[in-house]
Amino acid sequence: MSRKLLIDKAHIAGIETFEVYRKEGGYQAAEKALKTMTPDEVTEEVKKSGLKGRGGAGFPMGMKWSFLAKPEGVPRYLVCNADESEPGTFKDRFLMEKVPHIFIEGLIISSYALGANTCYIYIRGEYAWIAKILERTIAEAKANGFLGKNILGKGFDLEIYVHRGAGAYICGEETALLESLEGKRGNPRMKPPFPAVKGLYGCPTVVNNVESLTAVVPIINLGGSEYAKIGTEKSTGTKLISASGNINKPGVYEIELGISVEDFVMSYEYCGGIKNGKKLKACVPGGSSVPILPHDLLFKTAKGDTRLMSYESMSDGGFATGSMIGSGGFIVYDEDQCIVENTYNFTRFYRHESCGQCSPCREGTGWMEKVLHRLDNGNGKIEDIDLLWDIQRKIEGNTICPLGDAAAWPVAAAIRHFREEFEWHVTHPKEAMERNYGLRKNIFVAPASA
Amino acid sequence: MKFTEKDLQKANEIIARYPADRSKSALLPILHIAQDANGGWLTVEAMDAVAELLKITKIEVYEVASFYSMYNLKPVGKYVFEFCQTGPCNIQGVKDVIKYTEKKLGVKEGEITADGLFSWKRVECLGACGYAPMMQLGEHFKEHLTAEKIDAIIDEYRKKAVALN
């Protein structure tokens, strides 16, 4: 049984209230940090923990905090990215909905470490009921002296506000999020300057994901070094994985980083295997942006090592034969799923969500969508496959923000691993339309002994 | 449109969350209030009222309202079914649920039923991938959708509308 640190108490009745959360040991980390540690000591523990950002990019959080500029007399901000919009990802929703107090406690400790007296939670507009849960949670924390003026008599003031977005994937990109928080269109900013120097209202700002900031609670409770012992050497701690697609038990799981992918997919503790006795075909392991992996590269790396649920193992082989753990949006595809249709679906998503600032992304996502649409509908040509490859290469790396890369990678990986299926759609248009899934040879057959 | 006293009070509470010279930050939350107060969509008059309240130019409101997918710039039904069509919802058969709903309500995407109660549209990933297929309905998520569930939801909301009248 894997260790749980974030959602271990989610099953306790009433845990969403201050009273029960406190009785279960809640807010002890906040007391420890504010009463016995300096802000820099808190940051030091976060650095020692080795925690990588849980939003998708995996950047070490302690290092990000250490970049924060601290000029005299200028306010600093902590902004929590709760804009969870990456297809396949629904973990932050679970955390905020089921155990909101541990999340707020994480924000309090993090704001203290950064010297921020105002913290905004930017939550995607569609999570309207969760915004209400958070507002109630904040009010409870305030009524009990953990927010407001002079918290725990330590002279630290903090207000946390919930800010609802209005439907835009791009606002998950930190500079687009800041623009949106300032009441503008979500157009990403040119970097540098980075938000750590010039962020919200031109002030030094740290933007972190919900799960990352919540992990600060166990880091302070255990101490950074103890936390770093959980997981693997390069992937410390636990991670929330939101599993969906053709599996028996879709849902949100907290795993100790480093368990095997096969165990995660097949064991009853997690996904519970492929639904309806079907065979595994492929998996998008970290949200729609990351490369899709065919079954033969999912449980084992190209070198033949067991593939693990960790940052380093999931990316073993680079994009040629690996992928990324990303946001933890784990989508499983069975033998009946069509890779061409799925690639079209994701590309339509990115075309819709492109903010339109950079032409490679604005035009390129539209072109890819058109070409994929005709391939998916049996009207494609063989040259279309190379055309797609060409377009995605010209988007990648040529845009202000990573949305361009996020749109290019799934297309590249689908062609890289499933080229035959694209060709089959061209050579067998009638069958492709009637039975809209690809070549059955791309499926996983469990060994007879299993 | 004019804001009611209650909405104005809510709007001012929101404005107070941001630095005094940064009240434009309240634009997205206040557009939500204006849309709710205006039958689920934003008229030019509603957007102009928001501009006046925040003391910003009208174009600053229009350019934001047209950027974000949750703001409707055309009339919608009293209840809007917003079906997620992305990735996991697609593989779990949302297309069939949409086809069924379209037939049952008798209106195409973006059209409103004759009684003014329902309209539907396709949207992108709503963050409920493990509970697919799903849709958003007002402030609620309706998950694990089937034809039977759609029937039940339509009945429930028809009754709700009658009770409100």
Coordinates of C-alpha atoms in Angstrom, one line a residue:
Chain A
M1 CA 0.0 0.0 0.0
S2 CA 1.4 3.3 -1.1
R3 CA 1.8 6.1 1.4
K4 CA -0.6 9.0 1.2
L5 CA 0.1 12.5 2.4
L6 CA -2.5 14.8 0.7
I7 CA -5.8 13.0 0.4
D8 CA -5.2 10.3 3.1
K9 CA -8.0 11.8 5.2
A10 CA -10.5 12.4 2.4
H11 CA -12.7 9.6 3.5
I12 CA -13.2 11.0 7.0
A13 CA -16.8 12.4 7.5
G14 CA -16.7 16.1 8.0
I15 CA -13.0 16.6 7.1
E16 CA -14.1 19.6 4.9
T17 CA -14.9 21.5 8.2
F18 CA -12.3 23.2 10.3
E19 CA -13.4 21.4 13.4
V20 CA -12.8 17.9 12.1
Y21 CA -9.7 18.8 10.1
R22 CA -8.2 20.4 13.3
K23 CA -9.1 17.3 15.4
E24 CA -7.3 15.1 12.8
G25 CA -4.1 17.1 13.3
G26 CA -4.8 19.9 10.8
Y27 CA -3.0 23.3 11.0
Q28 CA -0.2 21.8 13.0
A29 CA 2.2 22.5 10.1
A30 CA 1.0 26.1 10.0
E31 CA 1.7 26.4 13.7
K32 CA 5.1 24.8 13.4
A33 CA 6.1 27.1 10.6
L34 CA 4.8 30.4 11.9
K35 CA 5.8 29.8 15.6
T36 CA 9.1 28.0 15.3
M37 CA 10.6 28.8 11.8
T38 CA 11.7 31.8 9.9
P39 CA 10.4 32.3 6.3
D40 CA 13.8 31.3 4.9
E41 CA 13.8 28.1 7.0
V42 CA 10.5 27.1 5.5
T43 CA 11.9 27.7 2.0
E44 CA 14.9 25.7 2.9
E45 CA 12.7 22.7 3.9
V46 CA 10.8 23.0 0.6
K47 CA 14.2 23.0 -1.3
K48 CA 15.4 20.0 0.7
S49 CA 12.2 18.1 -0.1
G50 CA 13.1 18.0 -3.8
L51 CA 9.4 18.7 -4.6
K52 CA 8.8 19.2 -8.4
G53 CA 5.9 21.4 -9.5
R54 CA 2.8 19.3 -9.9
G55 CA 1.1 21.4 -12.5
G56 CA 2.9 19.8 -15.5
A57 CA 6.3 21.3 -16.1
G58 CA 7.9 19.6 -13.0
F59 CA 10.2 22.6 -12.1
P60 CA 11.7 22.3 -8.6
M61 CA 9.4 24.4 -6.4
G62 CA 12.0 25.5 -3.8
M63 CA 14.2 26.8 -6.6
K64 CA 11.3 28.8 -8.1
W65 CA 10.7 30.3 -4.7
S66 CA 14.3 31.3 -4.4
F67 CA 14.1 33.4 -7.6
L68 CA 11.5 35.7 -6.0
A69 CA 12.8 39.2 -5.9
K70 CA 12.4 41.0 -2.6
P71 CA 12.8 44.8 -3.1
E72 CA 12.0 46.9 0.0
G73 CA 8.5 48.4 0.1
V74 CA 7.1 46.4 -2.8
P75 CA 4.3 43.9 -2.1
R76 CA 4.9 40.3 -3.1
Y77 CA 2.1 38.0 -4.2
L78 CA 1.4 34.3 -4.1
V79 CA -1.0 33.2 -6.8
C80 CA -2.3 29.6 -6.8
N81 CA -3.0 28.1 -10.2
A82 CA -6.3 26.3 -9.8
D83 CA -7.1 26.7 -13.5
E84 CA -6.9 22.9 -14.0
S85 CA -7.8 22.5 -17.7
E86 CA -5.4 20.0 -19.2
P87 CA -7.6 17.2 -20.8
G88 CA -7.3 14.2 -18.6
T89 CA -6.6 16.2 -15.4
F90 CA -9.0 16.4 -12.5
K91 CA -6.9 16.0 -9.4
D92 CA -6.8 19.5 -8.1
R93 CA -10.6 19.5 -8.2
F94 CA -10.6 16.4 -5.9
L95 CA -8.2 18.0 -3.5
M96 CA -10.0 21.3 -3.2
E97 CA -13.5 19.7 -3.0
K98 CA -12.7 16.9 -0.5
V99 CA -9.9 18.2 1.7
P100 CA -10.0 22.0 1.3
H101 CA -8.4 22.9 4.6
I102 CA -5.1 21.1 3.9
F103 CA -5.0 23.2 0.7
I104 CA -5.6 26.5 2.5
E105 CA -3.1 25.5 5.2
G106 CA -0.5 25.0 2.4
L107 CA -1.3 28.5 1.1
I108 CA -0.8 30.0 4.5
I109 CA 2.6 28.4 5.1
S110 CA 3.7 29.2 1.5
S111 CA 2.6 32.8 1.8
Y112 CA 4.5 33.1 5.1
A113 CA 7.7 31.7 3.5
L114 CA 7.5 34.1 0.6
G115 CA 6.5 37.2 2.6
A116 CA 3.2 37.6 0.7
N117 CA 0.3 39.3 2.5
T118 CA -2.1 38.6 -0.3
C119 CA -2.7 35.3 -2.0
Y120 CA -5.1 34.8 -4.9
I121 CA -6.5 31.4 -5.9
Y122 CA -7.2 31.6 -9.7
I123 CA -9.8 28.8 -10.2
R124 CA -11.3 27.8 -13.5
G125 CA -14.7 29.4 -13.9
E126 CA -16.5 26.1 -14.4
Y127 CA -15.5 25.0 -10.9
A128 CA -18.1 27.4 -9.5
W129 CA -19.2 25.2 -6.6
I130 CA -15.6 24.6 -5.6
A131 CA -15.1 28.3 -5.4
K132 CA -17.9 28.4 -2.9
I133 CA -16.3 25.6 -0.9
L134 CA -13.0 27.5 -0.8
E135 CA -14.7 30.7 0.3
R136 CA -16.3 28.9 3.2
T137 CA -13.1 27.2 4.1
I138 CA -11.2 30.5 4.0
A139 CA -13.9 32.1 6.3
E140 CA -13.5 29.2 8.8
A141 CA -9.7 29.5 8.8
K142 CA -10.1 33.3 9.4
A143 CA -12.6 32.8 12.2
N144 CA -10.1 30.5 13.9
G145 CA -7.2 32.9 13.7
F146 CA -5.2 31.3 10.8
L147 CA -5.9 34.1 8.4
G148 CA -6.3 37.9 8.7
K149 CA -4.2 40.2 10.9
N150 CA -1.4 39.1 13.1
I151 CA -1.8 35.3 12.6
L152 CA -1.1 33.3 15.7
G153 CA 0.2 36.5 17.3
K154 CA 3.3 36.3 15.1
G155 CA 2.8 39.6 13.3
F156 CA 2.1 38.0 9.9
D157 CA -1.0 39.2 8.0
L158 CA -2.6 37.3 5.2
E159 CA -5.7 37.4 3.1
I160 CA -6.6 34.7 0.6
Y161 CA -9.1 35.5 -2.2
V162 CA -10.8 33.2 -4.7
H163 CA -10.8 34.6 -8.2
R164 CA -13.0 32.7 -10.8
G165 CA -11.8 32.6 -14.4
A166 CA -14.2 32.2 -17.3
G167 CA -13.3 29.3 -19.5
A168 CA -9.8 29.5 -21.1
Y169 CA -7.2 26.7 -21.0
I170 CA -4.5 29.3 -21.8
C171 CA -5.0 30.8 -18.4
G172 CA -3.2 27.8 -16.9
E173 CA 0.0 29.3 -18.4
E174 CA 1.3 31.5 -15.5
T175 CA 1.7 34.8 -17.4
A176 CA -1.7 34.4 -19.1
L177 CA -3.1 33.7 -15.7
L178 CA -1.7 36.9 -14.4
E179 CA -3.1 38.9 -17.3
S180 CA -6.5 37.3 -16.7
L181 CA -6.2 38.1 -13.0
E182 CA -5.6 41.7 -14.0
G183 CA -8.9 41.7 -15.9
K184 CA -7.5 41.2 -19.4
R185 CA -7.6 38.7 -22.2
G186 CA -5.5 35.7 -21.3
N187 CA -2.5 36.5 -23.6
P188 CA 0.8 35.1 -22.3
R189 CA 3.5 37.6 -21.7
M190 CA 7.0 37.6 -23.2
K191 CA 9.6 36.3 -20.7
P192 CA 11.8 37.7 -19.2
P193 CA 10.9 39.4 -17.0
F194 CA 9.7 36.3 -15.2
P195 CA 6.8 36.7 -12.7
A196 CA 9.3 36.2 -9.8
V197 CA 10.6 39.7 -10.7
K198 CA 7.6 41.3 -12.4
G199 CA 4.4 39.4 -12.0
L200 CA 1.0 40.5 -10.8
Y201 CA 0.6 44.3 -11.0
G202 CA 4.3 44.4 -11.9
C203 CA 5.2 43.1 -8.4
P204 CA 7.3 40.0 -7.6
T205 CA 5.0 37.0 -7.8
V206 CA 5.2 33.2 -7.3
V207 CA 2.6 31.1 -9.3
N208 CA 2.3 27.5 -8.2
N209 CA -0.2 24.7 -8.7
V210 CA -2.8 23.6 -6.1
E211 CA -1.2 20.2 -5.4
S212 CA 2.4 21.7 -5.2
L213 CA 1.3 24.2 -2.6
T214 CA -0.7 21.6 -0.6
A215 CA 2.4 19.4 -0.5
V216 CA 4.1 22.0 1.7
V217 CA 1.9 20.8 4.6
P218 CA 3.5 17.3 4.8
I219 CA 6.9 18.8 3.9
I220 CA 6.7 20.9 7.1
N221 CA 5.2 18.2 9.2
L222 CA 7.8 15.6 8.2
G223 CA 10.7 17.9 7.5
G224 CA 12.2 18.3 4.0
S225 CA 14.7 15.5 4.3
E226 CA 12.2 13.0 5.5
Y227 CA 9.8 13.9 2.7
A228 CA 12.6 13.5 0.2
K229 CA 13.0 9.8 1.4
I230 CA 9.5 9.1 -0.1
G231 CA 9.4 8.2 -3.7
T232 CA 12.6 7.9 -5.8
E233 CA 15.8 9.9 -5.6
K234 CA 14.8 12.3 -8.4
S235 CA 11.0 12.1 -8.0
T236 CA 10.4 12.7 -4.3
G237 CA 7.1 12.5 -2.5
T238 CA 3.6 11.5 -3.6
K239 CA 1.7 12.6 -6.6
L240 CA -2.0 12.7 -7.4
I241 CA -2.8 10.9 -10.6
S242 CA -6.2 11.3 -12.2
A243 CA -7.0 8.2 -14.2
S244 CA -9.6 8.1 -17.0
G245 CA -10.4 6.3 -20.2
N246 CA -11.1 2.5 -20.7
I247 CA -10.2 1.3 -17.2
N248 CA -12.3 -0.4 -14.5
K249 CA -11.7 2.2 -11.8
P250 CA -11.3 5.7 -13.1
G251 CA -10.7 8.3 -10.4
V252 CA -8.0 10.2 -8.4
Y253 CA -5.2 8.2 -6.8
E254 CA -2.4 9.4 -4.6
I255 CA 0.7 7.3 -5.4
E256 CA 4.2 7.2 -4.0
L257 CA 6.3 8.2 -7.0
G258 CA 8.2 5.2 -8.3
I259 CA 5.6 2.5 -8.4
S260 CA 5.5 0.6 -11.7
V261 CA 3.2 1.7 -14.4
E262 CA 2.0 -1.8 -14.9
D263 CA 1.0 -2.0 -11.2
F264 CA -0.8 1.3 -11.6
V265 CA -2.8 0.2 -14.6
M266 CA -3.5 -3.4 -13.8
S267 CA -3.8 -3.7 -10.0
Y268 CA -7.1 -3.4 -8.2
E269 CA -5.7 -0.8 -5.8
Y270 CA -5.6 1.7 -8.7
C271 CA -7.0 1.5 -12.3
G272 CA -8.1 -2.1 -11.9
G273 CA -7.2 -3.2 -15.4
I274 CA -8.8 -2.6 -18.8
K275 CA -12.6 -2.4 -18.9
N276 CA -14.8 -5.1 -20.4
G277 CA -11.9 -7.5 -20.7
K278 CA -10.5 -5.5 -23.6
K279 CA -6.8 -5.2 -24.5
L280 CA -4.6 -2.2 -23.8
K281 CA -3.6 -0.2 -26.9
A282 CA -2.0 3.1 -25.7
C283 CA -1.8 5.6 -22.9
V284 CA -1.4 9.4 -22.6
P285 CA 0.2 9.4 -19.2
G286 CA 0.4 13.1 -18.2
G287 CA -2.4 15.1 -19.8
S288 CA -3.2 15.6 -23.4
S289 CA 0.0 17.6 -24.2
V290 CA 2.4 14.7 -23.5
P291 CA 3.4 12.1 -26.1
I292 CA 1.1 9.1 -26.4
L293 CA 2.8 5.8 -25.6
P294 CA 1.9 2.6 -27.4
H295 CA 1.4 -0.4 -25.0
D296 CA 4.8 -1.9 -25.7
L297 CA 6.5 1.3 -24.5
L298 CA 4.2 1.8 -21.5
F299 CA 5.1 -0.9 -19.1
K300 CA 8.7 -1.2 -20.2
T301 CA 11.1 1.4 -21.6
A302 CA 12.8 0.9 -25.0
K303 CA 15.8 -0.5 -23.1
G304 CA 13.6 -3.1 -21.4
D305 CA 13.6 -1.6 -17.9
T306 CA 10.3 -1.6 -16.0
R307 CA 8.7 1.8 -16.6
L308 CA 7.9 3.6 -13.3
M309 CA 5.5 6.3 -12.4
S310 CA 8.2 8.9 -11.9
Y311 CA 9.5 12.0 -13.7
E312 CA 12.7 10.3 -14.9
S313 CA 11.3 6.9 -15.8
M314 CA 8.3 8.3 -17.7
S315 CA 10.6 10.5 -19.8
D316 CA 13.2 7.7 -20.3
G317 CA 13.9 7.5 -24.0
G318 CA 13.1 11.2 -24.6
F319 CA 10.2 11.8 -27.0
A320 CA 11.4 9.1 -29.3
T321 CA 10.3 6.3 -26.9
G322 CA 9.2 8.0 -23.7
S323 CA 6.7 10.6 -22.5
M324 CA 6.2 12.8 -19.4
I325 CA 4.4 12.4 -16.1
G326 CA 3.1 16.0 -16.7
S327 CA 0.1 16.9 -14.7
G328 CA -0.8 13.3 -13.9
G329 CA -3.7 13.2 -16.3
F330 CA -3.5 9.5 -17.1
I331 CA -5.7 8.5 -20.1
V332 CA -5.9 4.8 -21.0
Y333 CA -7.0 3.6 -24.5
D334 CA -8.3 0.1 -25.2
E335 CA -8.1 -1.8 -28.5
D336 CA -11.3 -0.2 -29.9
Q337 CA -10.0 3.4 -29.8
C338 CA -8.9 5.2 -32.9
I339 CA -5.6 7.1 -32.6
V340 CA -6.4 9.3 -35.7
E341 CA -9.7 10.4 -34.1
N342 CA -8.1 11.0 -30.8
T343 CA -5.4 13.1 -32.3
Y344 CA -8.0 15.1 -34.3
N345 CA -9.9 15.6 -31.0
F346 CA -6.9 16.9 -29.1
T347 CA -5.9 19.1 -32.0
R348 CA -9.4 20.7 -32.2
F349 CA -9.0 21.4 -28.5
Y350 CA -5.7 23.2 -29.0
R351 CA -7.0 25.2 -32.0
H352 CA -10.0 26.3 -29.8
E353 CA -7.7 27.3 -26.9
S354 CA -4.9 29.1 -28.8
C355 CA -5.0 32.7 -27.8
G356 CA -4.0 33.8 -31.3
Q357 CA -1.0 35.9 -30.5
C358 CA 1.6 33.9 -32.3
S359 CA 0.9 32.9 -35.9
P360 CA 2.7 29.5 -35.8
C361 CA 0.2 28.4 -33.1
R362 CA -2.9 30.3 -34.3
E363 CA -2.6 29.2 -37.9
G364 CA -0.8 25.9 -37.4
T365 CA -3.3 24.4 -35.0
G366 CA -6.1 25.3 -37.5
W367 CA -4.2 23.6 -40.4
M368 CA -3.5 20.5 -38.3
E369 CA -7.2 20.3 -37.3
K370 CA -8.3 20.5 -41.0
V371 CA -5.8 17.9 -42.2
L372 CA -6.7 15.5 -39.3
H373 CA -10.4 16.0 -39.9
R374 CA -10.1 14.8 -43.5
L375 CA -7.9 11.9 -42.4
D376 CA -10.3 10.9 -39.7
N377 CA -13.2 11.1 -42.2
G378 CA -11.6 9.0 -44.8
N379 CA -10.8 11.9 -47.2
G380 CA -7.0 12.1 -46.5
K381 CA -4.1 11.6 -48.7
I382 CA -0.8 9.8 -47.9
E383 CA 1.0 13.2 -48.3
D384 CA -1.2 14.6 -45.5
I385 CA 0.8 12.6 -42.9
D386 CA 4.1 14.3 -43.9
L387 CA 2.3 17.6 -44.1
L388 CA 1.1 17.1 -40.5
W389 CA 4.6 16.3 -39.4
D390 CA 5.9 19.4 -41.1
I391 CA 3.3 21.7 -39.5
Q392 CA 3.9 20.4 -36.0
R393 CA 7.6 20.9 -36.3
K394 CA 7.1 24.5 -37.4
I395 CA 4.9 25.2 -34.3
E396 CA 7.2 23.7 -31.7
G397 CA 9.6 26.1 -30.1
N398 CA 8.3 29.1 -32.2
T399 CA 5.7 30.6 -29.8
I400 CA 5.7 32.8 -26.8
C401 CA 4.2 30.2 -24.5
P402 CA 4.2 26.4 -24.3
L403 CA 0.7 26.0 -25.8
G404 CA 2.3 25.7 -29.2
D405 CA 4.5 22.8 -28.0
A406 CA 1.5 21.2 -26.2
A407 CA -0.4 21.2 -29.5
A408 CA 2.6 19.9 -31.6
W409 CA 3.7 17.0 -29.3
P410 CA 0.6 14.8 -29.4
V411 CA 0.5 15.0 -33.2
A412 CA 4.2 14.2 -33.5
A413 CA 3.9 11.2 -31.1
A414 CA 0.8 9.8 -32.8
I415 CA 2.5 9.8 -36.2
R416 CA 5.8 8.5 -34.7
H417 CA 4.1 5.5 -33.0
F418 CA 1.0 4.9 -35.1
R419 CA 2.0 5.9 -38.7
E420 CA 0.6 2.7 -40.0
E421 CA -2.8 3.6 -38.6
F422 CA -2.8 7.0 -40.3
E423 CA -1.9 5.2 -43.6
W424 CA -4.6 2.7 -43.0
H425 CA -7.1 5.5 -42.8
V426 CA -6.0 6.7 -46.2
T427 CA -5.8 3.3 -47.9
H428 CA -9.0 1.9 -46.3
P429 CA -11.3 5.0 -46.1
K430 CA -14.5 2.9 -46.1
E431 CA -13.5 0.6 -43.3
A432 CA -12.1 3.6 -41.4
M433 CA -15.5 5.2 -41.5
E434 CA -17.5 2.1 -40.6
R435 CA -15.3 0.8 -37.9
N436 CA -13.5 3.9 -36.7
Y437 CA -10.6 2.3 -35.0
G438 CA -7.3 1.5 -36.3
L439 CA -5.1 -1.5 -36.8
R440 CA -5.7 -4.2 -34.2
K441 CA -2.0 -5.2 -34.3
N442 CA -1.2 -2.3 -32.1
I443 CA -2.7 -3.9 -29.0
F444 CA -1.3 -5.5 -25.9
V445 CA -1.9 -9.1 -25.4
A446 CA -1.2 -10.2 -21.8
P447 CA 1.2 -13.1 -21.5
A448 CA -0.6 -16.4 -21.0
S449 CA 0.9 -16.8 -17.5
A450 CA -0.6 -13.5 -16.3
Chain B
M1 CA -29.5 46.8 -17.6
K2 CA -29.0 48.1 -14.1
F3 CA -27.4 46.2 -11.2
T4 CA -29.7 45.4 -8.3
E5 CA -28.7 46.6 -4.8
K6 CA -27.7 43.0 -3.9
D7 CA -25.6 42.6 -7.0
L8 CA -24.0 45.9 -6.5
Q9 CA -23.1 45.0 -3.0
K10 CA -21.6 41.7 -4.2
A11 CA -19.7 43.5 -6.9
N12 CA -18.2 46.0 -4.4
E13 CA -17.1 43.2 -2.1
I14 CA -15.2 41.7 -5.0
I15 CA -13.7 45.0 -6.0
A16 CA -12.3 45.4 -2.5
R17 CA -10.2 42.2 -2.9
Y18 CA -7.8 44.0 -5.3
P19 CA -5.6 47.0 -4.7
A20 CA -7.4 50.4 -5.0
D21 CA -6.0 51.3 -8.3
R22 CA -6.5 47.8 -9.7
S23 CA -10.3 47.4 -9.7
K24 CA -10.1 46.2 -13.3
S25 CA -9.0 42.9 -11.8
A26 CA -12.7 42.4 -10.8
L27 CA -13.8 42.3 -14.4
L28 CA -14.1 38.5 -14.8
P29 CA -16.0 37.9 -11.6
I30 CA -18.3 40.9 -12.2
L31 CA -19.1 39.8 -15.8
H32 CA -20.3 36.5 -14.2
I33 CA -22.6 38.5 -11.9
A34 CA -23.9 40.6 -14.9
Q35 CA -24.5 37.5 -17.0
D36 CA -26.4 35.7 -14.2
A37 CA -28.5 38.8 -13.7
N38 CA -29.2 39.1 -17.4
G39 CA -30.7 35.7 -18.2
G40 CA -27.5 33.9 -18.9
W41 CA -26.0 36.1 -21.6
L42 CA -24.3 39.5 -21.9
T43 CA -26.0 42.2 -23.9
V44 CA -24.1 45.3 -25.0
E45 CA -26.0 47.2 -22.3
A46 CA -24.9 44.7 -19.6
M47 CA -21.3 45.0 -20.7
D48 CA -21.5 48.8 -20.7
A49 CA -22.9 48.8 -17.2
V50 CA -19.9 46.7 -16.1
A51 CA -17.6 49.3 -17.8
E52 CA -19.2 52.1 -16.0
L53 CA -19.1 50.3 -12.6
L54 CA -15.3 49.6 -13.0
K55 CA -14.6 52.9 -14.6
I56 CA -12.9 51.3 -17.6
T57 CA -13.6 51.8 -21.3
K58 CA -16.3 49.7 -23.0
I59 CA -13.8 48.1 -25.4
E60 CA -11.9 46.7 -22.4
V61 CA -15.0 44.8 -21.4
Y62 CA -16.0 43.7 -24.9
E63 CA -12.5 42.3 -25.7
V64 CA -12.5 40.3 -22.5
A65 CA -16.2 39.1 -22.8
S66 CA -15.4 37.8 -26.3
F67 CA -12.2 36.0 -25.3
Y68 CA -13.6 33.7 -22.6
S69 CA -15.9 30.8 -23.5
M70 CA -18.1 31.1 -20.4
Y71 CA -19.5 34.4 -21.5
N72 CA -22.4 34.1 -23.9
L73 CA -22.8 37.0 -26.4
K74 CA -26.1 35.6 -27.7
P75 CA -29.3 34.5 -25.9
V76 CA -29.3 31.0 -24.4
G77 CA -31.9 28.8 -22.8
K78 CA -32.8 29.2 -19.1
Y79 CA -30.9 25.9 -18.7
V80 CA -27.8 25.3 -20.9
F81 CA -26.4 21.7 -21.3
E82 CA -22.7 22.2 -22.0
F83 CA -21.3 18.9 -23.1
C84 CA -17.6 18.2 -22.8
Q85 CA -16.4 16.8 -26.1
T86 CA -12.7 16.4 -25.3
G87 CA -10.5 13.2 -25.1
P88 CA -11.9 11.0 -22.4
C89 CA -15.5 12.2 -22.8
N90 CA -15.1 11.4 -26.5
I91 CA -13.9 7.9 -25.9
Q92 CA -16.8 7.3 -23.4
G93 CA -19.4 8.1 -26.0
V94 CA -20.4 11.7 -25.5
K95 CA -21.3 11.9 -29.2
D96 CA -24.2 9.5 -28.6
V97 CA -25.4 11.5 -25.6
I98 CA -25.3 14.7 -27.7
K99 CA -27.2 13.0 -30.6
Y100 CA -29.9 11.8 -28.1
T101 CA -30.2 15.2 -26.5
E102 CA -30.5 17.0 -29.8
K103 CA -33.3 14.7 -30.9
K104 CA -35.1 14.8 -27.5
L105 CA -35.0 18.6 -27.2
G106 CA -35.6 19.1 -31.0
V107 CA -33.1 22.0 -31.3
K108 CA -29.7 22.2 -32.9
E109 CA -26.6 23.4 -31.1
G110 CA -27.0 27.0 -30.0
E111 CA -30.8 27.1 -30.6
I112 CA -33.3 27.5 -27.8
T113 CA -36.4 25.3 -27.2
A114 CA -39.7 27.0 -27.9
D115 CA -40.5 27.3 -24.2
G116 CA -37.2 29.1 -23.7
L117 CA -36.1 26.5 -21.2
F118 CA -33.2 24.7 -22.9
S119 CA -30.3 25.1 -25.2
W120 CA -27.1 23.0 -25.6
K121 CA -23.6 23.4 -26.8
R122 CA -20.3 21.6 -27.0
V123 CA -17.4 22.8 -24.8
E124 CA -13.9 21.7 -24.2
C125 CA -12.5 19.7 -21.2
L126 CA -14.3 20.5 -18.0
G127 CA -12.0 18.5 -15.6
A128 CA -14.3 15.5 -15.0
C129 CA -12.5 13.0 -17.2
G130 CA -12.9 10.1 -14.8
Y131 CA -16.7 10.5 -14.7
A132 CA -17.2 10.8 -18.4
P133 CA -19.4 11.4 -20.4
M134 CA -20.5 14.6 -18.6
M135 CA -21.9 18.1 -19.0
Q136 CA -22.1 21.3 -17.1
L137 CA -25.5 22.6 -16.1
G138 CA -25.4 25.9 -14.4
E139 CA -23.1 25.6 -11.4
H140 CA -23.4 21.8 -11.4
F141 CA -21.6 18.9 -13.2
K142 CA -23.8 16.1 -14.4
E143 CA -21.6 13.0 -14.8
H144 CA -21.8 9.4 -16.1
L145 CA -24.4 10.6 -18.6
T146 CA -26.8 8.1 -20.3
A147 CA -30.0 8.6 -22.3
E148 CA -32.0 7.8 -19.1
K149 CA -30.1 10.4 -17.1
I150 CA -30.7 13.0 -19.8
D151 CA -34.5 12.2 -19.7
A152 CA -34.5 12.6 -15.9
I153 CA -32.6 15.8 -16.0
I154 CA -34.9 17.4 -18.5
D155 CA -37.9 16.3 -16.4
E156 CA -36.3 17.7 -13.3
Y157 CA -35.5 21.1 -14.8
R158 CA -38.9 21.4 -16.4
K159 CA -40.5 20.9 -12.9
K160 CA -38.0 23.3 -11.5
A161 CA -39.0 26.0 -14.0
V162 CA -42.7 25.5 -13.2
A163 CA -42.0 25.8 -9.5
L164 CA -40.1 29.0 -10.0
N165 CA -43.0 30.6 -11.9

